[in-house]
Coordinates of C-alpha atoms in Angstrom, one line a residue:
Chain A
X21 CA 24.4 44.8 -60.9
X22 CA 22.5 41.9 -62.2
X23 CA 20.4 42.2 -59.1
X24 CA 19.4 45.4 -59.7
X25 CA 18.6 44.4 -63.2
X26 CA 16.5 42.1 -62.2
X27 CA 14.6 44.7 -59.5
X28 CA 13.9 46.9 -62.5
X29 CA 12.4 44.1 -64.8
X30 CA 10.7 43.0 -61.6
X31 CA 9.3 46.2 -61.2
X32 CA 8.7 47.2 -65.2
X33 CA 6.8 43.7 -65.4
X34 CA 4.5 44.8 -62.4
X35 CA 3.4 48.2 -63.8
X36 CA 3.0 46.9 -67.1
X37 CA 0.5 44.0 -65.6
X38 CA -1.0 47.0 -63.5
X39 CA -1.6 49.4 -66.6
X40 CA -3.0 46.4 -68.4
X41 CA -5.2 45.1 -65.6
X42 CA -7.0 49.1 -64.9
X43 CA -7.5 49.4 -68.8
X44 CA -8.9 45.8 -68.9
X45 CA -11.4 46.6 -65.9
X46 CA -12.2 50.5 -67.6
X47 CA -13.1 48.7 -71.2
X48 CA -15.0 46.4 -69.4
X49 CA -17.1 48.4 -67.9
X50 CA -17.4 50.5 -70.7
X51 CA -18.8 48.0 -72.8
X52 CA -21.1 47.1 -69.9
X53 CA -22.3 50.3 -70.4
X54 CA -22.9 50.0 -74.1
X55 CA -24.8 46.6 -73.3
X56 CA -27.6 48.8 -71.3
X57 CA -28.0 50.5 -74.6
X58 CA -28.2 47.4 -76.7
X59 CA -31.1 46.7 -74.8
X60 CA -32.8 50.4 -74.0
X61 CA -32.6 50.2 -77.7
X62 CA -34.3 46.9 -78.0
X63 CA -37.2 48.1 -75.9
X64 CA -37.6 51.4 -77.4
X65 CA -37.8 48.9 -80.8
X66 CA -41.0 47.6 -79.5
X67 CA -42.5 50.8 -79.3
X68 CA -43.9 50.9 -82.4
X69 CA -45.3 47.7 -82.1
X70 CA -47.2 48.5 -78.7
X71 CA -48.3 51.9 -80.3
X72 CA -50.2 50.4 -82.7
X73 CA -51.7 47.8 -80.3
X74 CA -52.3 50.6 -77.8
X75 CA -54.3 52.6 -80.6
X76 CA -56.7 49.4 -81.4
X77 CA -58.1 50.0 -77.9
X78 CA -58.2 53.3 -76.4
X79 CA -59.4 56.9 -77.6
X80 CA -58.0 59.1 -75.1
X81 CA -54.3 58.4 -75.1
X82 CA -53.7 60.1 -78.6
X83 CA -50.9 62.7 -77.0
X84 CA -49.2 60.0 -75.1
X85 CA -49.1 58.1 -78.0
X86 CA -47.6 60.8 -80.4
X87 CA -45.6 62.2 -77.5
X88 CA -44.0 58.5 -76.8
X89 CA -43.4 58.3 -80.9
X90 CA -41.9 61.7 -80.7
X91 CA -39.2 60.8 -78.7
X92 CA -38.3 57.8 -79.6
X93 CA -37.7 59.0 -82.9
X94 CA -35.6 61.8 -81.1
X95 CA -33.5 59.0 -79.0
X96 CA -33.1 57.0 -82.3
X97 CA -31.2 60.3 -83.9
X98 CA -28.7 60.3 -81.0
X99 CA -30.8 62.6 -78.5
X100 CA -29.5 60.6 -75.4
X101 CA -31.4 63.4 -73.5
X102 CA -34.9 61.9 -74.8
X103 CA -34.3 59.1 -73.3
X104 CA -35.1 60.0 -69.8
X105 CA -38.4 61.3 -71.1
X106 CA -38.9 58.3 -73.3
X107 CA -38.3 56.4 -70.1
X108 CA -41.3 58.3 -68.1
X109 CA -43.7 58.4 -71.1
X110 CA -43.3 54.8 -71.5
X111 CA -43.7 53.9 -67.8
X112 CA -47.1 56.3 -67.8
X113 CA -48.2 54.3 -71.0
X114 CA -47.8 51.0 -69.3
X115 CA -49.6 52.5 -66.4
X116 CA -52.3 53.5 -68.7
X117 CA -52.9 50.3 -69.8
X118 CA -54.1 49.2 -66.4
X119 CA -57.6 51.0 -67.0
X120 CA -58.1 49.1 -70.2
X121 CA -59.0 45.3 -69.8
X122 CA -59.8 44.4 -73.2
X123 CA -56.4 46.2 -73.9
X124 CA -54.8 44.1 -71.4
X125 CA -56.8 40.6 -72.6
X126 CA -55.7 41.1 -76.5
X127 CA -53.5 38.5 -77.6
X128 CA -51.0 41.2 -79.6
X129 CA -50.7 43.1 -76.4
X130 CA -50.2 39.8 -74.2
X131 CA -47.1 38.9 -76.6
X132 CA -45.8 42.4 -76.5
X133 CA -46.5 42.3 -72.9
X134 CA -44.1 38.6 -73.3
X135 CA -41.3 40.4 -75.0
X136 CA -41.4 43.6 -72.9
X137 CA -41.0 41.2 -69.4
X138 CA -38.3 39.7 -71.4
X139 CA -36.5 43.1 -72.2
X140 CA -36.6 44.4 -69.1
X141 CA -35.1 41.4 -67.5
X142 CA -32.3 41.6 -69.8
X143 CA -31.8 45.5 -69.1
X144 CA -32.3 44.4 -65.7
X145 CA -29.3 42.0 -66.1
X146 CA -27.3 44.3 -68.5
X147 CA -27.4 46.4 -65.4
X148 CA -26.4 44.6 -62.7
X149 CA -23.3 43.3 -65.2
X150 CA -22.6 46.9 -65.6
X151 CA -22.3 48.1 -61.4
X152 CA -20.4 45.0 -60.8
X153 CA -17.7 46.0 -63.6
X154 CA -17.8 49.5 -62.5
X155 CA -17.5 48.4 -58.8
X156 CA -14.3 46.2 -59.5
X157 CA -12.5 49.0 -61.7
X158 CA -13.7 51.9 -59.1
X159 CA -12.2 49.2 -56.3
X160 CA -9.3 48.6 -58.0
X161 CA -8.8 52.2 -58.6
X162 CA -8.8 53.2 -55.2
X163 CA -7.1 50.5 -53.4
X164 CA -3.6 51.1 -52.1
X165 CA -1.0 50.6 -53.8
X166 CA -3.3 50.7 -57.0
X167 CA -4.5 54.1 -56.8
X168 CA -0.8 55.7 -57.0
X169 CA -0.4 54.0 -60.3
X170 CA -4.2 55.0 -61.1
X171 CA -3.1 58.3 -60.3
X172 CA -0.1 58.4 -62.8
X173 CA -1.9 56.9 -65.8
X174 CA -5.0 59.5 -64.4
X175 CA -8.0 56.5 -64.2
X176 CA -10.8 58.0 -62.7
X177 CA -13.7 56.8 -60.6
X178 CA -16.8 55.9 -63.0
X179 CA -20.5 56.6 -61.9
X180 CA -22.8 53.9 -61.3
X181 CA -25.4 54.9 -63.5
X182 CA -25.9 58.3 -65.8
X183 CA -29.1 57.9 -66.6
X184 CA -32.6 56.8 -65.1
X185 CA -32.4 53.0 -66.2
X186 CA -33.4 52.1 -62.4
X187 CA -36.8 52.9 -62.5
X188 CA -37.9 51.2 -65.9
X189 CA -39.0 48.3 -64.4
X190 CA -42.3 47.4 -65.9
X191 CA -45.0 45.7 -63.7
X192 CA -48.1 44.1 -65.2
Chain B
X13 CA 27.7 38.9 -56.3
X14 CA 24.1 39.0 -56.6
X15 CA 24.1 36.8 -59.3
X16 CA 23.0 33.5 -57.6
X17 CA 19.3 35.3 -56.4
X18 CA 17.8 35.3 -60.4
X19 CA 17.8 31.6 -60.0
X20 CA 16.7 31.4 -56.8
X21 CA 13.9 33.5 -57.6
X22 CA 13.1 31.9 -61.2
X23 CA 13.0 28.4 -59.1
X24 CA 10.8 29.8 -56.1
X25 CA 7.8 31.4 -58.6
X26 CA 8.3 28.4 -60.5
X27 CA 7.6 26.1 -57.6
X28 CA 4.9 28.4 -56.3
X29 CA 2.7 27.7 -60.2
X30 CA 3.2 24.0 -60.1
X31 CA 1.6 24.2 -56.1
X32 CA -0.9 26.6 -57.2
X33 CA -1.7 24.2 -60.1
X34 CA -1.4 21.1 -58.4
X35 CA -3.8 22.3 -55.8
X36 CA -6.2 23.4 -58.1
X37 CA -6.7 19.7 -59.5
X38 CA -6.6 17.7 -56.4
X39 CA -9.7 16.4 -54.8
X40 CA -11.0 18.4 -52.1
X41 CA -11.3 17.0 -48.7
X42 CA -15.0 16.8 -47.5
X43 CA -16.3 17.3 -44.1
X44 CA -19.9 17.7 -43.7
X45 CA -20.9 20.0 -41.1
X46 CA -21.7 18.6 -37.7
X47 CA -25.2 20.2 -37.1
X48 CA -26.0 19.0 -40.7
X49 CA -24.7 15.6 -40.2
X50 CA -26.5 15.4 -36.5
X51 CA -29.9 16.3 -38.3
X52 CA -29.4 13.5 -41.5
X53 CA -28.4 11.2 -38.4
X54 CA -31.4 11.7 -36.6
X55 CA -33.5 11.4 -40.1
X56 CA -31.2 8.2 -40.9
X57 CA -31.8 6.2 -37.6
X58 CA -35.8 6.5 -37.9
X59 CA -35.5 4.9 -41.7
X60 CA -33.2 2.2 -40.4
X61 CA -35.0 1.6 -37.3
X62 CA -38.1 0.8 -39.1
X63 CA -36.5 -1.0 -41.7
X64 CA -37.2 -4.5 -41.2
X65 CA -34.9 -6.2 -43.1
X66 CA -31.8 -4.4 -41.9
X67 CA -33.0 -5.5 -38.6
X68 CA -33.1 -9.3 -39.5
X69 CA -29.5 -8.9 -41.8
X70 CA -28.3 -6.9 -38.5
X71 CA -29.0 -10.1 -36.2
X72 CA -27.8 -12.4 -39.3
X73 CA -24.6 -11.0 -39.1
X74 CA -24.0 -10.9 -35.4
X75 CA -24.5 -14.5 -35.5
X76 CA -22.2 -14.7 -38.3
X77 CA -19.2 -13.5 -36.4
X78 CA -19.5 -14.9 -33.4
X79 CA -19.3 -17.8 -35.3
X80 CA -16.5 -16.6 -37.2
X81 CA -15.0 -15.6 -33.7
X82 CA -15.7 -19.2 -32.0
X83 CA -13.9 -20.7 -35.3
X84 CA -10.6 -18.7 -34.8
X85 CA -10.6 -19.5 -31.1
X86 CA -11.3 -22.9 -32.1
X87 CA -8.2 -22.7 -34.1
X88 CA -5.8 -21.4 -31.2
X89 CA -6.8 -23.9 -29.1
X90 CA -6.2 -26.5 -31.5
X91 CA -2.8 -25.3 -32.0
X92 CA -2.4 -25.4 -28.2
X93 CA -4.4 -29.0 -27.7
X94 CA -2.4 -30.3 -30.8
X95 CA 0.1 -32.5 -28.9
X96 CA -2.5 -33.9 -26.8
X97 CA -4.8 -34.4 -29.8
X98 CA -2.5 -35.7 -32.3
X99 CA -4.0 -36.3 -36.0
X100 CA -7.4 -36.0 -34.7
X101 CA -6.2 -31.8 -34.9
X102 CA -6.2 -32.3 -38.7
X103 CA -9.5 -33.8 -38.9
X104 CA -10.7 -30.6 -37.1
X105 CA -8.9 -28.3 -38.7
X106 CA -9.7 -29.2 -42.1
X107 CA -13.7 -28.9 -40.9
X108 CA -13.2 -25.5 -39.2
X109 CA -11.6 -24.4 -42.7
X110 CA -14.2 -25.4 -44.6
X111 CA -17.0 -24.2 -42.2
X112 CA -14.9 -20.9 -42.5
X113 CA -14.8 -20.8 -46.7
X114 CA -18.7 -21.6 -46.3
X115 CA -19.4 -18.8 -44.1
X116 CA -17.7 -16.3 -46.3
X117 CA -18.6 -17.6 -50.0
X118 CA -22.0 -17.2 -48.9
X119 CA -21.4 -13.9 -48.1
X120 CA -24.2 -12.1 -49.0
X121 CA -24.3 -9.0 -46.5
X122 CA -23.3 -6.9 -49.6
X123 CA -26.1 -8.0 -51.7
X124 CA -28.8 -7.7 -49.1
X125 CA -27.4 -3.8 -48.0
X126 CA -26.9 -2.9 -52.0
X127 CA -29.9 -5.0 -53.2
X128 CA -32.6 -4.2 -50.4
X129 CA -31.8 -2.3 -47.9
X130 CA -30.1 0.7 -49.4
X131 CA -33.0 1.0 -52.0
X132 CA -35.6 1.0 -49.0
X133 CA -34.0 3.5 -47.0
X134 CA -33.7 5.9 -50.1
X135 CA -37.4 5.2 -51.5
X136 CA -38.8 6.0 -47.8
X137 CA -36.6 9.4 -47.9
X138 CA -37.8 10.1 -51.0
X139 CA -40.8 9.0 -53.0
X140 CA -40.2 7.2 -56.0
X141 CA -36.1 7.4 -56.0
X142 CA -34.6 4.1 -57.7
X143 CA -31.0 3.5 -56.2
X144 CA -28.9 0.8 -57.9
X145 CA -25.1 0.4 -56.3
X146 CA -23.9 -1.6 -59.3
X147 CA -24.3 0.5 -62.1
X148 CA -23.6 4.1 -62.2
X149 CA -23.0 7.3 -64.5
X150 CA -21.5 6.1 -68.0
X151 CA -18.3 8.3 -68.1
X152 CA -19.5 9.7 -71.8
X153 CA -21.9 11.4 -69.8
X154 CA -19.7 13.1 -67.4
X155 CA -17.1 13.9 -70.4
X156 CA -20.0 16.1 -71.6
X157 CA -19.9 18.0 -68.9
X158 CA -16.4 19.0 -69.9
X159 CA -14.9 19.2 -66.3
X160 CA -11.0 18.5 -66.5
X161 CA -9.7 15.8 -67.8
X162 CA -8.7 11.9 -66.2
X163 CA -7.1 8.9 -66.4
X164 CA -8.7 6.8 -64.8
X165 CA -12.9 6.7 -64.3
X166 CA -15.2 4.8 -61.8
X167 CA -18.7 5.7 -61.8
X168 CA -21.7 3.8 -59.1
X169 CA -24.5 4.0 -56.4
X170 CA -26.7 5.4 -59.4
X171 CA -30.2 7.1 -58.5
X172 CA -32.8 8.3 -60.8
X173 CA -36.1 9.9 -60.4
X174 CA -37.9 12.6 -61.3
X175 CA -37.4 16.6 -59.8
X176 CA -40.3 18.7 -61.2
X177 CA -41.6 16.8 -63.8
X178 CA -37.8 16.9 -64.9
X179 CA -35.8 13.4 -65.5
X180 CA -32.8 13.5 -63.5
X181 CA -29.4 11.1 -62.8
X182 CA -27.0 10.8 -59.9
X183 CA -24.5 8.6 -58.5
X184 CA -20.7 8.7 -57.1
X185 CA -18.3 9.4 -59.5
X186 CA -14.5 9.2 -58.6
X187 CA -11.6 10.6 -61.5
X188 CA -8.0 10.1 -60.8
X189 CA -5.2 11.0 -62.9
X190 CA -2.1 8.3 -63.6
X191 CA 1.7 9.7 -62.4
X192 CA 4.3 7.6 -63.7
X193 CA 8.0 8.0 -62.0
X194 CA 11.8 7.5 -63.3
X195 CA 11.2 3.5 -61.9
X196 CA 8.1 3.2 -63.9
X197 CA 6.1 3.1 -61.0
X198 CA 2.2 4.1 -61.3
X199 CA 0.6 6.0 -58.9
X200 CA -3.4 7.4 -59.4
X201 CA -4.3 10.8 -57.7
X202 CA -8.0 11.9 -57.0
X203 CA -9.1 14.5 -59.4
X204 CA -12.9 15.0 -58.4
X205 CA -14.9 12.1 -55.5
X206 CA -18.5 12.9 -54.7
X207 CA -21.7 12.9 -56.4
X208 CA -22.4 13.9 -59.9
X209 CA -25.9 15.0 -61.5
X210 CA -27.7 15.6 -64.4
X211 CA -31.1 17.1 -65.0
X212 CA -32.4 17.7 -68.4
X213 CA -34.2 21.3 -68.4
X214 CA -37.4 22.1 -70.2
X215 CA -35.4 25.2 -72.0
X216 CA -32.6 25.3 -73.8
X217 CA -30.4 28.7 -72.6
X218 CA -27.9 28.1 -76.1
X219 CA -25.3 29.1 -74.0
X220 CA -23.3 27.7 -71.1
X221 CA -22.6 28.9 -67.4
X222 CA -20.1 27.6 -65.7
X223 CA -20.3 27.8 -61.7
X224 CA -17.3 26.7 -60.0
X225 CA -15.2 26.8 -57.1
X226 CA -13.1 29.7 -56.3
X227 CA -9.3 29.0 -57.4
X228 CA -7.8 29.4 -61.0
X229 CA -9.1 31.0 -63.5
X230 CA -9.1 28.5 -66.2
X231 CA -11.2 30.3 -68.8
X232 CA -10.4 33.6 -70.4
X233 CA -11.1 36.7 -68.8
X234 CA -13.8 37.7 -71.1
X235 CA -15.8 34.7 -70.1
X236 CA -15.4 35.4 -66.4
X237 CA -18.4 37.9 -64.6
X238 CA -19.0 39.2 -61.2
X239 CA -21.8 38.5 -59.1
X240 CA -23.1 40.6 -57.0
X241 CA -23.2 38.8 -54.1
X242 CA -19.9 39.4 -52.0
X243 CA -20.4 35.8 -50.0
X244 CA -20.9 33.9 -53.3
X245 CA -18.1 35.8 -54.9
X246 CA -15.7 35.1 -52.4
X247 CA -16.6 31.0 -53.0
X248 CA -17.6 30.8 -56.9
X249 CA -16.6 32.2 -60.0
X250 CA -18.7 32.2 -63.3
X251 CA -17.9 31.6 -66.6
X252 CA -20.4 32.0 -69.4
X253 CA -20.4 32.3 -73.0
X254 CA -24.2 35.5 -72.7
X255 CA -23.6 37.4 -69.4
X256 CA -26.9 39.0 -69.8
X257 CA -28.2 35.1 -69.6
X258 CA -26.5 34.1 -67.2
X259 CA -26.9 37.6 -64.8
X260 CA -30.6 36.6 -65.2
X261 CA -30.2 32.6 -64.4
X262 CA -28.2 34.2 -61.4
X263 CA -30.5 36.3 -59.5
X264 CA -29.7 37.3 -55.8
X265 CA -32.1 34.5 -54.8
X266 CA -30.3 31.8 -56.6
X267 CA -26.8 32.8 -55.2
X268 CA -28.0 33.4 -52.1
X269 CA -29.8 30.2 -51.8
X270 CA -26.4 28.5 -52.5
X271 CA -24.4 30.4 -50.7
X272 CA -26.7 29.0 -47.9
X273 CA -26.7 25.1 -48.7
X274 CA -22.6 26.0 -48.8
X275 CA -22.6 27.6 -45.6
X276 CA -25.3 24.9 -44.1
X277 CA -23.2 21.7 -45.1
X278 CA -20.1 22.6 -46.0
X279 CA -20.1 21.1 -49.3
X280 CA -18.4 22.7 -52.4
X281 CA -20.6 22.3 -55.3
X282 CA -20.0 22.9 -58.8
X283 CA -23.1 23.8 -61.7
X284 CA -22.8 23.7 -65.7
X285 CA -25.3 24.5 -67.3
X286 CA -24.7 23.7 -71.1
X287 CA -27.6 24.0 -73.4
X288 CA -30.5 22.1 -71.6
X289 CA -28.4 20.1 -69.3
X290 CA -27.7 21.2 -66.3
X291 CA -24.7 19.3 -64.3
X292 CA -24.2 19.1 -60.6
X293 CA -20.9 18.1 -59.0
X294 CA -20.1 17.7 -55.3
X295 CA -17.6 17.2 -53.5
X296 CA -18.7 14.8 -51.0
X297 CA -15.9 11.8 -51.0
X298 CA -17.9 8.5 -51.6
X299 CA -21.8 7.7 -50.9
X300 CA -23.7 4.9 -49.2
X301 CA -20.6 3.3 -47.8
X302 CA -22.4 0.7 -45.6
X303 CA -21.5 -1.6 -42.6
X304 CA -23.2 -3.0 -39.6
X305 CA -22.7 -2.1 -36.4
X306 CA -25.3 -0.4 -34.0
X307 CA -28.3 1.5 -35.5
X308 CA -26.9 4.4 -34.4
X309 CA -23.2 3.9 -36.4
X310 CA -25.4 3.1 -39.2
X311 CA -27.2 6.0 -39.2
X312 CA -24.3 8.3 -39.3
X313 CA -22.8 6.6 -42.4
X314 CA -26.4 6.6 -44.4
X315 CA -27.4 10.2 -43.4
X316 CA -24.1 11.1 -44.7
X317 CA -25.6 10.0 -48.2
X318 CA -29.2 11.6 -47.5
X319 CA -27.5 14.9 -46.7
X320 CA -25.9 14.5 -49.7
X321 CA -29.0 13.5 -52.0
X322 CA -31.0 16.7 -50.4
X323 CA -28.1 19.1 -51.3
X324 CA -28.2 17.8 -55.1
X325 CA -32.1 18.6 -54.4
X326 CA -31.9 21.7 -53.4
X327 CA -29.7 22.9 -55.9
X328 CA -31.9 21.3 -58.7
X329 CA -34.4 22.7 -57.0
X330 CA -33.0 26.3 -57.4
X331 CA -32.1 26.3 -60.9
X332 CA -35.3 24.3 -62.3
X333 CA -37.1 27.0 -60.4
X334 CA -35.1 29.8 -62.0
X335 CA -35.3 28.2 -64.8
X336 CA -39.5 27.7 -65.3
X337 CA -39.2 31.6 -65.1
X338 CA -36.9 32.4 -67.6
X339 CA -38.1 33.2 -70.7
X340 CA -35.5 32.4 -73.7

């Protein structure tokens, strides 16, 4: 009786580690995710800043300018869907840039251009940080005998990546 | 009935911890790839060949002990020629003692190795290297690098130079931690032997990463990230206080270049990087250990040492690089 007892603690202990463990590795990677943002957010911050700096130097990129304003107010109000667009308006902004040389010489712009390099390599990070925590709680999900317990509890695969924060690397 | 297997059990995971966590602390056994140790060799016996000095100690000591060696045959045929010789054998005896005393209080094989030699060899390998076997790395130093703790600390062969415009400070370190028994009997085990590092960094991260050797986690789970590099993962784990830091000190380039020097030498190596200081352990066993023999014996033992100075290179080498491109 006792041994059976002890089977059943045995056993009780093990699912509660494993419930634990999958929960741990989902929250993980959940916050992951929510560090992306920290940073998205941090570069959209900059926006105004390199607006105005823009402005100074060219004439023709009024409607990129208002456009990029536009939706970043848009993604600051919770439109996650802006941010995709934000992303691509940004990127053709950047590109813009290239055609202006005083632009690119002005010291405002060369310590925007500083904090921008720095922002990226930290979404760039925030990224990585976030595939490998998904990676481990998608592996751990799906690895026998993990998966029939993931199966009870009803832990499901998480994607990668939602949303187009590949392609916002910057290159000056 | 079944009664007796609770224990049994309780007892057996019990064991299992204390071997797990015994494990963890002992010093790791080094054994520096062949191929690796061939090609420090090779490097090795061209310094010591052209190494004048070495030569002239070399031939020194030769005639040293075949003096030594003529004195203790000396002394068994005295013991046999003793009834023929009668107290004459005491006369001669007493001389062959003291010529034997002489010979070894003015011993100075060490000096010449530690004081000359050594130095040369390291300064030709390396430009502007100072080696010094008598002093080392003062253990408040290596207490800042907050690795576990010891009883017992021993710290020499200490080389300084400059990496990158960067001050830097090596030498052999060896912890050990005191066991006392029911008799009162002290024994020391080996917690860490090898060379130890420090390079002060132009930046300061405000933060600390933590690079160490795959076995328990001693940190919280929180601190703990993944890398993604599967070969470095399945030999490191990190700890870190800013993930987003320490994701960007840790680019594929930087693991991968360790996971190579790991996979070229064979030698587990262990990075802090706290603040501006960045700490290097490795676990080598002990450096420059010296005697003479052939050129080519000596060669083996010193290219044991360079292998191991060019290892704490390249690993400086990595993170200062990293480092010069990370913006705070």
């Amino acid at each position: 009786m006792s041994f059976i007892i002890f089977i059943l603690i045995v056993i009780a202990l093990c699912l509660f580690l494993e419930f634990n463990s999958i929960i741990y590795l989902k929250n993980r990677a959940k916050r992951s995710y929510s560090v992306i943002d920290v940073f998205l957010k941090k570069r959209f911050d900059l926006i105004p800043n390199l607006v105005e700096t823009v402005k100074g130097y060219t004439k023709y990129e009024g409607e990129t300018l208002e456009n990029l304003v536009k939706l970043r107010n848009s993604f600051e109000d919770g439109d996650y869907k802006a941010g995709e667009k934000l992303n691509d308006t940004y990127n053709k902004l950047i590109a813009l840039t290239e055609n202006y040389p005083k632009l690119k010489a002005s010291e405002n712009f060369l310590q925007l251009q500083k904090e921008l390099t720095k922002v990226e390599n930290e979404i760039q990070a925030a990224r990585r940080l976030y595939i490998n925590d998904v990676t481990n709680y998608n592996t751990k999900i799906e690895k026998f005998p993990h998966m029939i317990f993931a199966l009870f509890i009803g832990a499901r695969p998480m994607k990668l990546l939602s949303f187009a924060t590949e392609e916002v690397k910057v290159k000056f | 009935m079944y009664g007796f297997i609770f224990p049994i059990f309780s007892f057996f995971f019990l064991f299992l911890i204390i071997v797990i966590l015994v494990s963890s602390f002992k010093g790791k056994k080094v054994k520096i790839d062949d191929s690796v140790s061939d090609k420090y060799k090779d490097i090795a016996f061209k310094l010591i060949v052209g190494n004048e000095v070495l030569n002239e100690e070399r031939k020194k000591y030769r005639v040293k002990h075949l003096v030594i060696r003529f004195i203790l045959i000396s002394f068994a045929l005295l013991v046999f020629l003793s009834r023929y010789l009668g107290h004459l054998t005491f006369i001669i005896v007493l001389a062959l003692v003291i010529a034997l005393i002489v010979l070894i209080v003015t011993n100075n094989d060490k000096n010449s190795v530690y004081g000359e030699i050594i130095p040369k060899i390291i300064n030709d390998y390396m430009k502007g290297l100072k080696y010094n076997h008598y002093e080392g790395i003062n253990s408040s130093i290596y207490r800042e690098a907050r690795f576990e703790g010891y009883d017992r600390y021993s710290s020499d062969d200490l080389i300084s130079g400059t990496i990158n415009d960067q001050n830097f400070i090596m030498s052999e370190v060896h912890t050990e931690s005191r066991h006392t028994d029911s008799d009162g009997n002290t024994t020391y085990t080996t917690i860490f032997h090898g060379a130890f590092a420090k390079v002060t960094l132009k930046k300061d991260f405000k933060c600390f990463v933590n690079i160490i050797n795959n076995k328990i986690k001693l940190f919280s789970k929180d601190k703990y990230i993944t890398i993604d590099n599967e070969a470095f993962e399945k030999i490191y784990d990190v700890f870190t206080d800013d993930k987003i830091k320490a994701m960007r000190l840790l680019t594929p380039d930087v693991t991968t270049k360790m996971i190579d020097l790991y996979n070229e030498t064979g030698i587990y190596c262990e990075i802090k990087i706290i603040n501006n200081i960045l700490y290097i352990r490795l676990y080598t066993g002990s450096l420059f250990d010296f005697s003479f023999s052939n050129p080519e014996k000596e060669a083996r033992l010193i290219g044991k040492s360079l292998a191991v100075i060019d290892s704490v290179f390249k690993v400086m080498e990595n993170f200062i690089g990293e480092v010069e491109r990370f913006d705070v």
